[in-house]
Amino acid sequence: MENPKCHVAWPTLAAIGQIESHHGTYRHAALASNGDVRPPIRGVRLDGTGGTMRIIESEQTELADDDGVARAMGPMQFIPETWRLYGVDANNDGKVDVDNIDDAALSAAGYLCWSGKNLATPRGWITALHAYNDSTQYARAVRDWATAYAAGHPL
């Protein structure tokens, strides 16, 4: 997972966490001391309505609804397929858990690094953000929160 050439910075990860789930506290969820988020945070059904993309899971797993429709999951709001590819066990508890803030944050860092290659460059940073969420408005919000966190804004 370590990639010293990536240069992903904690303010970027914190900004994504803020936007996606208010750092794991969206809808009265809470963080346990081990980083688990309870109750689990799930996004809207990605069924192609209401401006969402239609994402159907090829496998019936706990990561999708009974009819196979995906939802973004966890404090960093991963799509199930992306989680299967990039999810890691950051806290060494033997589980790759989308609902654990440590696992989710390190997995997000890995995905951003894979997508943007070098986040120290404007092009790399914006490429990574658009891979995470293909929205200019989203990228601007991440930029604004990351700037605030880098300047000392508390989490």
PDB file of C-alpha atoms in Angstrom:
ATOM      1  CA  MET A   1       0.000   0.000   0.000  1.00  0.00           C
ATOM      2  CA  GLU A   2       2.861   2.394   0.712  1.00  0.00           C
ATOM      3  CA  ASN A   3       3.675   4.649  -2.216  1.00  0.00           C
ATOM      4  CA  PRO A   4       6.037   7.517  -1.325  1.00  0.00           C
ATOM      5  CA  LYS A   5       5.695   8.992  -4.817  1.00  0.00           C
ATOM      6  CA  CYS A   6       1.950   9.510  -4.399  1.00  0.00           C
ATOM      7  CA  HIS A   7       2.040  12.374  -1.870  1.00  0.00           C
ATOM      8  CA  VAL A   8      -1.542  11.965  -0.684  1.00  0.00           C
ATOM      9  CA  ALA A   9      -1.955  14.366   2.225  1.00  0.00           C
ATOM     10  CA  TRP A  10      -4.109  13.898   5.307  1.00  0.00           C
ATOM     11  CA  PRO A  11      -6.125  17.103   4.634  1.00  0.00           C
ATOM     12  CA  THR A  12      -7.365  15.554   1.369  1.00  0.00           C
ATOM     13  CA  LEU A  13      -8.447  12.357   3.134  1.00  0.00           C
ATOM     14  CA  ALA A  14     -10.029  14.372   5.949  1.00  0.00           C
ATOM     15  CA  ALA A  15     -11.895  16.503   3.409  1.00  0.00           C
ATOM     16  CA  ILE A  16     -13.303  13.415   1.691  1.00  0.00           C
ATOM     17  CA  GLY A  17     -14.316  12.004   5.071  1.00  0.00           C
ATOM     18  CA  GLN A  18     -16.063  15.265   5.945  1.00  0.00           C
ATOM     19  CA  ILE A  19     -17.988  15.432   2.690  1.00  0.00           C
ATOM     20  CA  GLU A  20     -18.900  11.749   2.534  1.00  0.00           C
ATOM     21  CA  SER A  21     -19.994  11.128   6.131  1.00  0.00           C
ATOM     22  CA  HIS A  22     -19.053  13.990   8.470  1.00  0.00           C
ATOM     23  CA  HIS A  23     -16.149  11.791   9.605  1.00  0.00           C
ATOM     24  CA  GLY A  24     -18.318   8.758  10.264  1.00  0.00           C
ATOM     25  CA  THR A  25     -21.056  10.580  12.172  1.00  0.00           C
ATOM     26  CA  TYR A  26     -23.653  11.030   9.405  1.00  0.00           C
ATOM     27  CA  ARG A  27     -27.231  10.362  10.552  1.00  0.00           C
ATOM     28  CA  HIS A  28     -26.201   9.926  14.178  1.00  0.00           C
ATOM     29  CA  ALA A  29     -23.624   7.232  13.463  1.00  0.00           C
ATOM     30  CA  ALA A  30     -20.763   7.097  15.947  1.00  0.00           C
ATOM     31  CA  LEU A  31     -17.139   6.006  15.933  1.00  0.00           C
ATOM     32  CA  ALA A  32     -16.102   3.308  18.402  1.00  0.00           C
ATOM     33  CA  SER A  33     -12.623   3.371  19.928  1.00  0.00           C
ATOM     34  CA  ASN A  34     -11.508   0.700  17.419  1.00  0.00           C
ATOM     35  CA  GLY A  35     -12.650   2.862  14.482  1.00  0.00           C
ATOM     36  CA  ASP A  36     -15.861   0.974  13.720  1.00  0.00           C
ATOM     37  CA  VAL A  37     -18.762   3.155  12.560  1.00  0.00           C
ATOM     38  CA  ARG A  38     -22.168   2.169  13.940  1.00  0.00           C
ATOM     39  CA  PRO A  39     -24.738   2.032  12.633  1.00  0.00           C
ATOM     40  CA  PRO A  40     -23.207   1.432   9.208  1.00  0.00           C
ATOM     41  CA  ILE A  41     -23.510   4.351   6.797  1.00  0.00           C
ATOM     42  CA  ARG A  42     -25.094   3.527   3.444  1.00  0.00           C
ATOM     43  CA  GLY A  43     -25.769   5.852   0.551  1.00  0.00           C
ATOM     44  CA  VAL A  44     -28.791   5.988  -1.700  1.00  0.00           C
ATOM     45  CA  ARG A  45     -29.605   3.097  -4.002  1.00  0.00           C
ATOM     46  CA  LEU A  46     -27.584   3.496  -7.185  1.00  0.00           C
ATOM     47  CA  ASP A  47     -30.451   2.444  -9.418  1.00  0.00           C
ATOM     48  CA  GLY A  48     -30.203   5.161 -12.074  1.00  0.00           C
ATOM     49  CA  THR A  49     -32.945   7.373 -10.643  1.00  0.00           C
ATOM     50  CA  GLY A  50     -32.646  10.803  -9.055  1.00  0.00           C
ATOM     51  CA  GLY A  51     -29.435  11.642 -10.885  1.00  0.00           C
ATOM     52  CA  THR A  52     -27.564   8.534  -9.727  1.00  0.00           C
ATOM     53  CA  MET A  53     -25.631   6.131 -11.894  1.00  0.00           C
ATOM     54  CA  ARG A  54     -27.124   2.661 -12.227  1.00  0.00           C
ATOM     55  CA  ILE A  55     -24.727   0.198 -10.589  1.00  0.00           C
ATOM     56  CA  ILE A  56     -25.766  -3.433 -10.346  1.00  0.00           C
ATOM     57  CA  GLU A  57     -23.475  -5.864  -8.568  1.00  0.00           C
ATOM     58  CA  SER A  58     -22.542  -8.940 -10.553  1.00  0.00           C
ATOM     59  CA  GLU A  59     -22.444 -11.050  -7.373  1.00  0.00           C
ATOM     60  CA  GLN A  60     -25.040 -11.279  -4.625  1.00  0.00           C
ATOM     61  CA  THR A  61     -23.113 -10.232  -1.542  1.00  0.00           C
ATOM     62  CA  GLU A  62     -23.686  -8.267   1.628  1.00  0.00           C
ATOM     63  CA  LEU A  63     -22.354  -5.271  -0.309  1.00  0.00           C
ATOM     64  CA  ALA A  64     -25.540  -4.811  -2.366  1.00  0.00           C
ATOM     65  CA  ASP A  65     -29.301  -4.847  -1.827  1.00  0.00           C
ATOM     66  CA  ASP A  66     -31.263  -8.061  -2.380  1.00  0.00           C
ATOM     67  CA  ASP A  67     -31.937  -7.090  -6.001  1.00  0.00           C
ATOM     68  CA  GLY A  68     -28.232  -6.441  -6.657  1.00  0.00           C
ATOM     69  CA  VAL A  69     -28.472  -2.638  -6.649  1.00  0.00           C
ATOM     70  CA  ALA A  70     -25.339  -1.098  -5.160  1.00  0.00           C
ATOM     71  CA  ARG A  71     -25.062   1.613  -2.533  1.00  0.00           C
ATOM     72  CA  ALA A  72     -22.014   3.600  -1.482  1.00  0.00           C
ATOM     73  CA  MET A  73     -20.817   2.259   1.861  1.00  0.00           C
ATOM     74  CA  GLY A  74     -18.967   3.295   4.965  1.00  0.00           C
ATOM     75  CA  PRO A  75     -17.468   6.559   6.175  1.00  0.00           C
ATOM     76  CA  MET A  76     -15.602   7.086   2.889  1.00  0.00           C
ATOM     77  CA  GLN A  77     -18.594   5.936   0.761  1.00  0.00           C
ATOM     78  CA  PHE A  78     -17.033   3.239  -1.395  1.00  0.00           C
ATOM     79  CA  ILE A  79     -18.900   1.599  -4.263  1.00  0.00           C
ATOM     80  CA  PRO A  80     -18.857  -2.185  -3.603  1.00  0.00           C
ATOM     81  CA  GLU A  81     -16.687  -3.055  -6.616  1.00  0.00           C
ATOM     82  CA  THR A  82     -14.137  -0.361  -5.736  1.00  0.00           C
ATOM     83  CA  TRP A  83     -14.052  -1.651  -2.157  1.00  0.00           C
ATOM     84  CA  ARG A  84     -13.422  -5.216  -3.360  1.00  0.00           C
ATOM     85  CA  LEU A  85     -10.475  -3.967  -5.417  1.00  0.00           C
ATOM     86  CA  TYR A  86      -8.921  -1.430  -3.012  1.00  0.00           C
ATOM     87  CA  GLY A  87     -10.144  -2.270   0.489  1.00  0.00           C
ATOM     88  CA  VAL A  88      -7.352  -2.965   3.012  1.00  0.00           C
ATOM     89  CA  ASP A  89      -7.077  -3.941   6.679  1.00  0.00           C
ATOM     90  CA  ALA A  90      -5.455  -0.836   8.157  1.00  0.00           C
ATOM     91  CA  ASN A  91      -5.937  -1.694  11.825  1.00  0.00           C
ATOM     92  CA  ASN A  92      -4.645  -5.286  11.570  1.00  0.00           C
ATOM     93  CA  ASP A  93      -7.754  -6.884  13.051  1.00  0.00           C
ATOM     94  CA  GLY A  94      -7.942  -9.476  10.269  1.00  0.00           C
ATOM     95  CA  LYS A  95     -10.963  -7.857   8.582  1.00  0.00           C
ATOM     96  CA  VAL A  96     -11.160  -5.583   5.555  1.00  0.00           C
ATOM     97  CA  ASP A  97     -14.102  -3.574   6.867  1.00  0.00           C
ATOM     98  CA  VAL A  98     -15.723  -0.776   4.866  1.00  0.00           C
ATOM     99  CA  ASP A  99     -17.405   0.355   8.098  1.00  0.00           C
ATOM    100  CA  ASN A 100     -14.107   0.934   9.922  1.00  0.00           C
ATOM    101  CA  ILE A 101     -12.705   4.470   9.593  1.00  0.00           C
ATOM    102  CA  ASP A 102      -9.081   3.272   9.605  1.00  0.00           C
ATOM    103  CA  ASP A 103      -9.635   0.643   6.904  1.00  0.00           C
ATOM    104  CA  ALA A 104     -11.729   3.065   4.843  1.00  0.00           C
ATOM    105  CA  ALA A 105      -9.277   5.980   5.066  1.00  0.00           C
ATOM    106  CA  LEU A 106      -6.224   3.914   4.125  1.00  0.00           C
ATOM    107  CA  SER A 107      -8.195   2.285   1.308  1.00  0.00           C
ATOM    108  CA  ALA A 108      -9.214   5.728   0.046  1.00  0.00           C
ATOM    109  CA  ALA A 109      -5.558   6.793   0.085  1.00  0.00           C
ATOM    110  CA  GLY A 110      -4.618   3.734  -1.960  1.00  0.00           C
ATOM    111  CA  TYR A 111      -7.384   4.369  -4.464  1.00  0.00           C
ATOM    112  CA  LEU A 112      -6.457   8.046  -4.817  1.00  0.00           C
ATOM    113  CA  CYS A 113      -2.801   7.109  -5.347  1.00  0.00           C
ATOM    114  CA  TRP A 114      -3.685   4.507  -7.963  1.00  0.00           C
ATOM    115  CA  SER A 115      -5.956   6.984  -9.749  1.00  0.00           C
ATOM    116  CA  GLY A 116      -3.873  10.156  -9.562  1.00  0.00           C
ATOM    117  CA  LYS A 117      -0.343   8.735  -9.358  1.00  0.00           C
ATOM    118  CA  ASN A 118       1.217  11.901  -7.866  1.00  0.00           C
ATOM    119  CA  LEU A 119      -1.162  14.029  -5.830  1.00  0.00           C
ATOM    120  CA  ALA A 120       1.497  16.711  -5.309  1.00  0.00           C
ATOM    121  CA  THR A 121       0.703  17.958  -8.819  1.00  0.00           C
ATOM    122  CA  PRO A 122      -2.552  19.764  -9.646  1.00  0.00           C
ATOM    123  CA  ARG A 123      -3.228  17.345 -12.497  1.00  0.00           C
ATOM    124  CA  GLY A 124      -2.625  14.272 -10.331  1.00  0.00           C
ATOM    125  CA  TRP A 125      -4.777  15.631  -7.515  1.00  0.00           C
ATOM    126  CA  ILE A 126      -7.746  16.520  -9.712  1.00  0.00           C
ATOM    127  CA  THR A 127      -7.474  13.244 -11.659  1.00  0.00           C
ATOM    128  CA  ALA A 128      -7.612  11.302  -8.386  1.00  0.00           C
ATOM    129  CA  LEU A 129     -10.583  13.312  -7.110  1.00  0.00           C
ATOM    130  CA  HIS A 130     -12.517  12.827 -10.343  1.00  0.00           C
ATOM    131  CA  ALA A 131     -11.891   9.085 -10.135  1.00  0.00           C
ATOM    132  CA  TYR A 132     -13.280   9.105  -6.588  1.00  0.00           C
ATOM    133  CA  ASN A 133     -16.314  11.193  -7.554  1.00  0.00           C
ATOM    134  CA  ASP A 134     -16.606  12.537 -11.087  1.00  0.00           C
ATOM    135  CA  SER A 135     -17.971  15.942 -10.150  1.00  0.00           C
ATOM    136  CA  THR A 136     -16.316  19.329 -10.382  1.00  0.00           C
ATOM    137  CA  GLN A 137     -18.504  20.540  -7.508  1.00  0.00           C
ATOM    138  CA  TYR A 138     -17.253  17.614  -5.383  1.00  0.00           C
ATOM    139  CA  ALA A 139     -13.614  18.376  -6.237  1.00  0.00           C
ATOM    140  CA  ARG A 140     -14.137  22.022  -5.253  1.00  0.00           C
ATOM    141  CA  ALA A 141     -15.694  21.014  -1.948  1.00  0.00           C
ATOM    142  CA  VAL A 142     -12.781  18.660  -1.226  1.00  0.00           C
ATOM    143  CA  ARG A 143     -10.354  21.444  -2.127  1.00  0.00           C
ATOM    144  CA  ASP A 144     -12.088  23.888   0.198  1.00  0.00           C
ATOM    145  CA  TRP A 145     -12.218  21.468   3.146  1.00  0.00           C
ATOM    146  CA  ALA A 146      -8.636  20.297   2.560  1.00  0.00           C
ATOM    147  CA  THR A 147      -7.464  23.911   2.538  1.00  0.00           C
ATOM    148  CA  ALA A 148      -9.333  24.579   5.788  1.00  0.00           C
ATOM    149  CA  TYR A 149      -7.880  21.483   7.470  1.00  0.00           C
ATOM    150  CA  ALA A 150      -4.363  22.333   6.295  1.00  0.00           C
ATOM    151  CA  ALA A 151      -4.824  25.793   7.844  1.00  0.00           C
ATOM    152  CA  GLY A 152      -5.745  24.272  11.203  1.00  0.00           C
ATOM    153  CA  HIS A 153      -9.539  23.941  11.088  1.00  0.00           C
ATOM    154  CA  PRO A 154     -10.478  21.274  13.661  1.00  0.00           C
ATOM    155  CA  LEU A 155     -12.052  18.024  12.519  1.00  0.00           C
TER     156      LEU A 155
END
